[in-house]
Amino acid sequence: MGGRNLKDKIVSYIEDKFNIAPEFIFQRSPKIAIFRHPKNKKWFAALLPVDAKKLNEKIVKKYSAELNILNLKCDPSLAYILCDNERIMPAYHMNKKHWISINLDSEISAEQIFDLIAQSFELTR
């Protein structure tokens, strides 16, 4: 599907379903979009660009540039099942037991991503 197009669909999905807009809270990293609950301020999603070299060996072999990834909270037992280290992997720069990273430049369906976003939203309520 492609990173940029999918990224826009994710932002639209979150805005439409949860009425939450992305926040750009890091001055040094203005491309990082955070989505969090309005009341408790807990994050449930983070969209960020990551250099493929900072990820796993499988990613480095297939991708050479910056990737768009989506970090989501995930039940650890489901995360274990989902992680294939290309489409879904242990989270970049987050707790790897409770968070996953989705490679938006891989072959992953928007429907699966939307389901995982909804689960992340519920886990962080």
PDB file of C-alpha atoms in Angstrom:
ATOM      1  CA  MET A   1       0.000   0.000   0.000  1.00  0.00           C
ATOM      2  CA  GLY A   2       2.848   2.398   0.660  1.00  0.00           C
ATOM      3  CA  GLY A   3       3.969   4.397   3.651  1.00  0.00           C
ATOM      4  CA  ARG A   4       2.800   7.947   2.883  1.00  0.00           C
ATOM      5  CA  ASN A   5      -0.670   7.022   1.570  1.00  0.00           C
ATOM      6  CA  LEU A   6      -1.215   4.618   4.458  1.00  0.00           C
ATOM      7  CA  LYS A   7       0.045   7.202   6.926  1.00  0.00           C
ATOM      8  CA  ASP A   8      -2.614   9.658   5.729  1.00  0.00           C
ATOM      9  CA  LYS A   9      -5.306   6.961   6.009  1.00  0.00           C
ATOM     10  CA  ILE A  10      -4.222   6.205   9.580  1.00  0.00           C
ATOM     11  CA  VAL A  11      -4.433   9.861  10.589  1.00  0.00           C
ATOM     12  CA  SER A  12      -7.902  10.113   9.014  1.00  0.00           C
ATOM     13  CA  TYR A  13      -9.048   6.895  10.677  1.00  0.00           C
ATOM     14  CA  ILE A  14      -7.976   8.062  14.144  1.00  0.00           C
ATOM     15  CA  GLU A  15      -9.497  11.511  13.647  1.00  0.00           C
ATOM     16  CA  ASP A  16     -12.807  10.045  12.400  1.00  0.00           C
ATOM     17  CA  LYS A  17     -13.141   7.160  14.875  1.00  0.00           C
ATOM     18  CA  PHE A  18     -11.772   8.733  18.058  1.00  0.00           C
ATOM     19  CA  ASN A  19     -11.933  12.475  17.296  1.00  0.00           C
ATOM     20  CA  ILE A  20      -8.224  12.776  18.109  1.00  0.00           C
ATOM     21  CA  ALA A  21      -5.784  14.771  16.000  1.00  0.00           C
ATOM     22  CA  PRO A  22      -2.041  14.097  15.872  1.00  0.00           C
ATOM     23  CA  GLU A  23       0.189  16.084  18.206  1.00  0.00           C
ATOM     24  CA  PHE A  24       3.720  17.062  17.270  1.00  0.00           C
ATOM     25  CA  ILE A  25       5.293  17.430  20.706  1.00  0.00           C
ATOM     26  CA  PHE A  26       8.992  16.965  19.965  1.00  0.00           C
ATOM     27  CA  GLN A  27      10.773  20.101  18.792  1.00  0.00           C
ATOM     28  CA  ARG A  28      13.850  18.140  17.708  1.00  0.00           C
ATOM     29  CA  SER A  29      11.733  15.596  15.838  1.00  0.00           C
ATOM     30  CA  PRO A  30       8.885  17.534  14.211  1.00  0.00           C
ATOM     31  CA  LYS A  31       7.838  14.610  11.981  1.00  0.00           C
ATOM     32  CA  ILE A  32       6.793  12.410  14.916  1.00  0.00           C
ATOM     33  CA  ALA A  33       3.010  12.392  15.381  1.00  0.00           C
ATOM     34  CA  ILE A  34       1.635  11.272  18.738  1.00  0.00           C
ATOM     35  CA  PHE A  35      -1.959  10.249  19.390  1.00  0.00           C
ATOM     36  CA  ARG A  36      -3.152  10.203  22.987  1.00  0.00           C
ATOM     37  CA  HIS A  37      -6.316  10.123  25.012  1.00  0.00           C
ATOM     38  CA  PRO A  38      -7.609  13.630  25.769  1.00  0.00           C
ATOM     39  CA  LYS A  39      -8.321  12.966  29.462  1.00  0.00           C
ATOM     40  CA  ASN A  40      -5.481  10.772  30.750  1.00  0.00           C
ATOM     41  CA  LYS A  41      -2.917  11.854  28.094  1.00  0.00           C
ATOM     42  CA  LYS A  42      -1.777   8.227  27.611  1.00  0.00           C
ATOM     43  CA  TRP A  43      -0.352   7.508  24.192  1.00  0.00           C
ATOM     44  CA  PHE A  44      -1.998   4.859  22.073  1.00  0.00           C
ATOM     45  CA  ALA A  45      -0.177   5.494  18.781  1.00  0.00           C
ATOM     46  CA  ALA A  46       2.936   7.150  17.425  1.00  0.00           C
ATOM     47  CA  LEU A  47       3.710   7.689  13.734  1.00  0.00           C
ATOM     48  CA  LEU A  48       7.375   8.230  13.039  1.00  0.00           C
ATOM     49  CA  PRO A  49      10.029   7.989  10.364  1.00  0.00           C
ATOM     50  CA  VAL A  50      12.877   5.602  11.195  1.00  0.00           C
ATOM     51  CA  ASP A  51      16.085   4.870   9.333  1.00  0.00           C
ATOM     52  CA  ALA A  52      15.886   1.227   8.205  1.00  0.00           C
ATOM     53  CA  LYS A  53      19.416   0.666   9.558  1.00  0.00           C
ATOM     54  CA  LYS A  54      18.098   1.201  13.107  1.00  0.00           C
ATOM     55  CA  LEU A  55      15.720  -1.745  12.793  1.00  0.00           C
ATOM     56  CA  ASN A  56      16.347  -5.474  12.411  1.00  0.00           C
ATOM     57  CA  GLU A  57      18.514  -7.347   9.898  1.00  0.00           C
ATOM     58  CA  LYS A  58      15.522  -8.508   7.829  1.00  0.00           C
ATOM     59  CA  ILE A  59      14.445  -4.878   7.333  1.00  0.00           C
ATOM     60  CA  VAL A  60      17.974  -3.697   6.482  1.00  0.00           C
ATOM     61  CA  LYS A  61      18.244  -6.299   3.709  1.00  0.00           C
ATOM     62  CA  LYS A  62      14.945  -5.286   2.086  1.00  0.00           C
ATOM     63  CA  TYR A  63      14.765  -1.515   2.692  1.00  0.00           C
ATOM     64  CA  SER A  64      17.542   1.021   2.384  1.00  0.00           C
ATOM     65  CA  ALA A  65      15.896   4.294   3.322  1.00  0.00           C
ATOM     66  CA  GLU A  66      13.741   5.869   5.938  1.00  0.00           C
ATOM     67  CA  LEU A  67      10.583   3.918   6.766  1.00  0.00           C
ATOM     68  CA  ASN A  68       7.292   5.093   8.180  1.00  0.00           C
ATOM     69  CA  ILE A  69       6.373   3.104  11.259  1.00  0.00           C
ATOM     70  CA  LEU A  70       3.421   3.114  13.610  1.00  0.00           C
ATOM     71  CA  ASN A  71       3.977   2.217  17.254  1.00  0.00           C
ATOM     72  CA  LEU A  72       0.966   0.742  19.045  1.00  0.00           C
ATOM     73  CA  LYS A  73       0.295  -0.726  22.467  1.00  0.00           C
ATOM     74  CA  CYS A  74      -0.408  -4.453  22.125  1.00  0.00           C
ATOM     75  CA  ASP A  75      -1.205  -7.363  24.391  1.00  0.00           C
ATOM     76  CA  PRO A  76       2.133  -9.218  24.842  1.00  0.00           C
ATOM     77  CA  SER A  77       0.729 -12.614  23.799  1.00  0.00           C
ATOM     78  CA  LEU A  78      -0.738 -11.147  20.604  1.00  0.00           C
ATOM     79  CA  ALA A  79       2.456  -9.202  19.901  1.00  0.00           C
ATOM     80  CA  TYR A  80       4.426 -12.462  20.120  1.00  0.00           C
ATOM     81  CA  ILE A  81       2.146 -14.063  17.516  1.00  0.00           C
ATOM     82  CA  LEU A  82       2.087 -11.050  15.173  1.00  0.00           C
ATOM     83  CA  CYS A  83       5.791 -10.202  15.071  1.00  0.00           C
ATOM     84  CA  ASP A  84       7.378 -11.345  11.823  1.00  0.00           C
ATOM     85  CA  ASN A  85      10.204  -8.749  11.916  1.00  0.00           C
ATOM     86  CA  GLU A  86       9.181  -7.236   8.607  1.00  0.00           C
ATOM     87  CA  ARG A  87       5.567  -6.071   8.773  1.00  0.00           C
ATOM     88  CA  ILE A  88       5.251  -6.109  12.550  1.00  0.00           C
ATOM     89  CA  MET A  89       8.177  -6.082  14.959  1.00  0.00           C
ATOM     90  CA  PRO A  90       8.951  -5.318  18.589  1.00  0.00           C
ATOM     91  CA  ALA A  91       8.484  -1.594  19.029  1.00  0.00           C
ATOM     92  CA  TYR A  92      11.182   0.851  18.060  1.00  0.00           C
ATOM     93  CA  HIS A  93      12.107   3.086  20.990  1.00  0.00           C
ATOM     94  CA  MET A  94       9.312   1.745  23.240  1.00  0.00           C
ATOM     95  CA  ASN A  95       8.758  -1.105  25.698  1.00  0.00           C
ATOM     96  CA  LYS A  96       9.168  -4.128  23.454  1.00  0.00           C
ATOM     97  CA  LYS A  97       6.937  -6.348  25.590  1.00  0.00           C
ATOM     98  CA  HIS A  98       3.882  -4.092  25.442  1.00  0.00           C
ATOM     99  CA  TRP A  99       4.349  -2.189  22.161  1.00  0.00           C
ATOM    100  CA  ILE A 100       4.759  -3.140  18.510  1.00  0.00           C
ATOM    101  CA  SER A 101       6.012  -1.261  15.454  1.00  0.00           C
ATOM    102  CA  ILE A 102       4.189  -1.659  12.167  1.00  0.00           C
ATOM    103  CA  ASN A 103       6.233  -1.089   9.025  1.00  0.00           C
ATOM    104  CA  LEU A 104       3.897   1.015   6.884  1.00  0.00           C
ATOM    105  CA  ASP A 105       6.082   0.427   3.837  1.00  0.00           C
ATOM    106  CA  SER A 106       5.462  -3.335   3.993  1.00  0.00           C
ATOM    107  CA  GLU A 107       2.628  -5.459   2.665  1.00  0.00           C
ATOM    108  CA  ILE A 108       0.135  -5.020   5.506  1.00  0.00           C
ATOM    109  CA  SER A 109      -3.535  -4.239   5.144  1.00  0.00           C
ATOM    110  CA  ALA A 110      -5.107  -1.047   6.389  1.00  0.00           C
ATOM    111  CA  GLU A 111      -7.853  -3.165   7.984  1.00  0.00           C
ATOM    112  CA  GLN A 112      -5.354  -5.047  10.152  1.00  0.00           C
ATOM    113  CA  ILE A 113      -3.718  -1.774  11.165  1.00  0.00           C
ATOM    114  CA  PHE A 114      -7.079  -0.214  12.038  1.00  0.00           C
ATOM    115  CA  ASP A 115      -7.948  -3.244  14.211  1.00  0.00           C
ATOM    116  CA  LEU A 116      -4.631  -2.913  16.044  1.00  0.00           C
ATOM    117  CA  ILE A 117      -5.154   0.834  16.532  1.00  0.00           C
ATOM    118  CA  ALA A 118      -8.571   0.162  18.103  1.00  0.00           C
ATOM    119  CA  GLN A 119      -7.025  -2.429  20.421  1.00  0.00           C
ATOM    120  CA  SER A 120      -4.249  -0.019  21.390  1.00  0.00           C
ATOM    121  CA  PHE A 121      -6.833   2.668  22.107  1.00  0.00           C
ATOM    122  CA  GLU A 122      -8.721   0.313  24.445  1.00  0.00           C
ATOM    123  CA  LEU A 123      -5.547  -0.926  26.187  1.00  0.00           C
ATOM    124  CA  THR A 124      -4.544   2.623  27.096  1.00  0.00           C
ATOM    125  CA  ARG A 125      -7.919   3.923  28.356  1.00  0.00           C
TER     126      ARG A 125
END
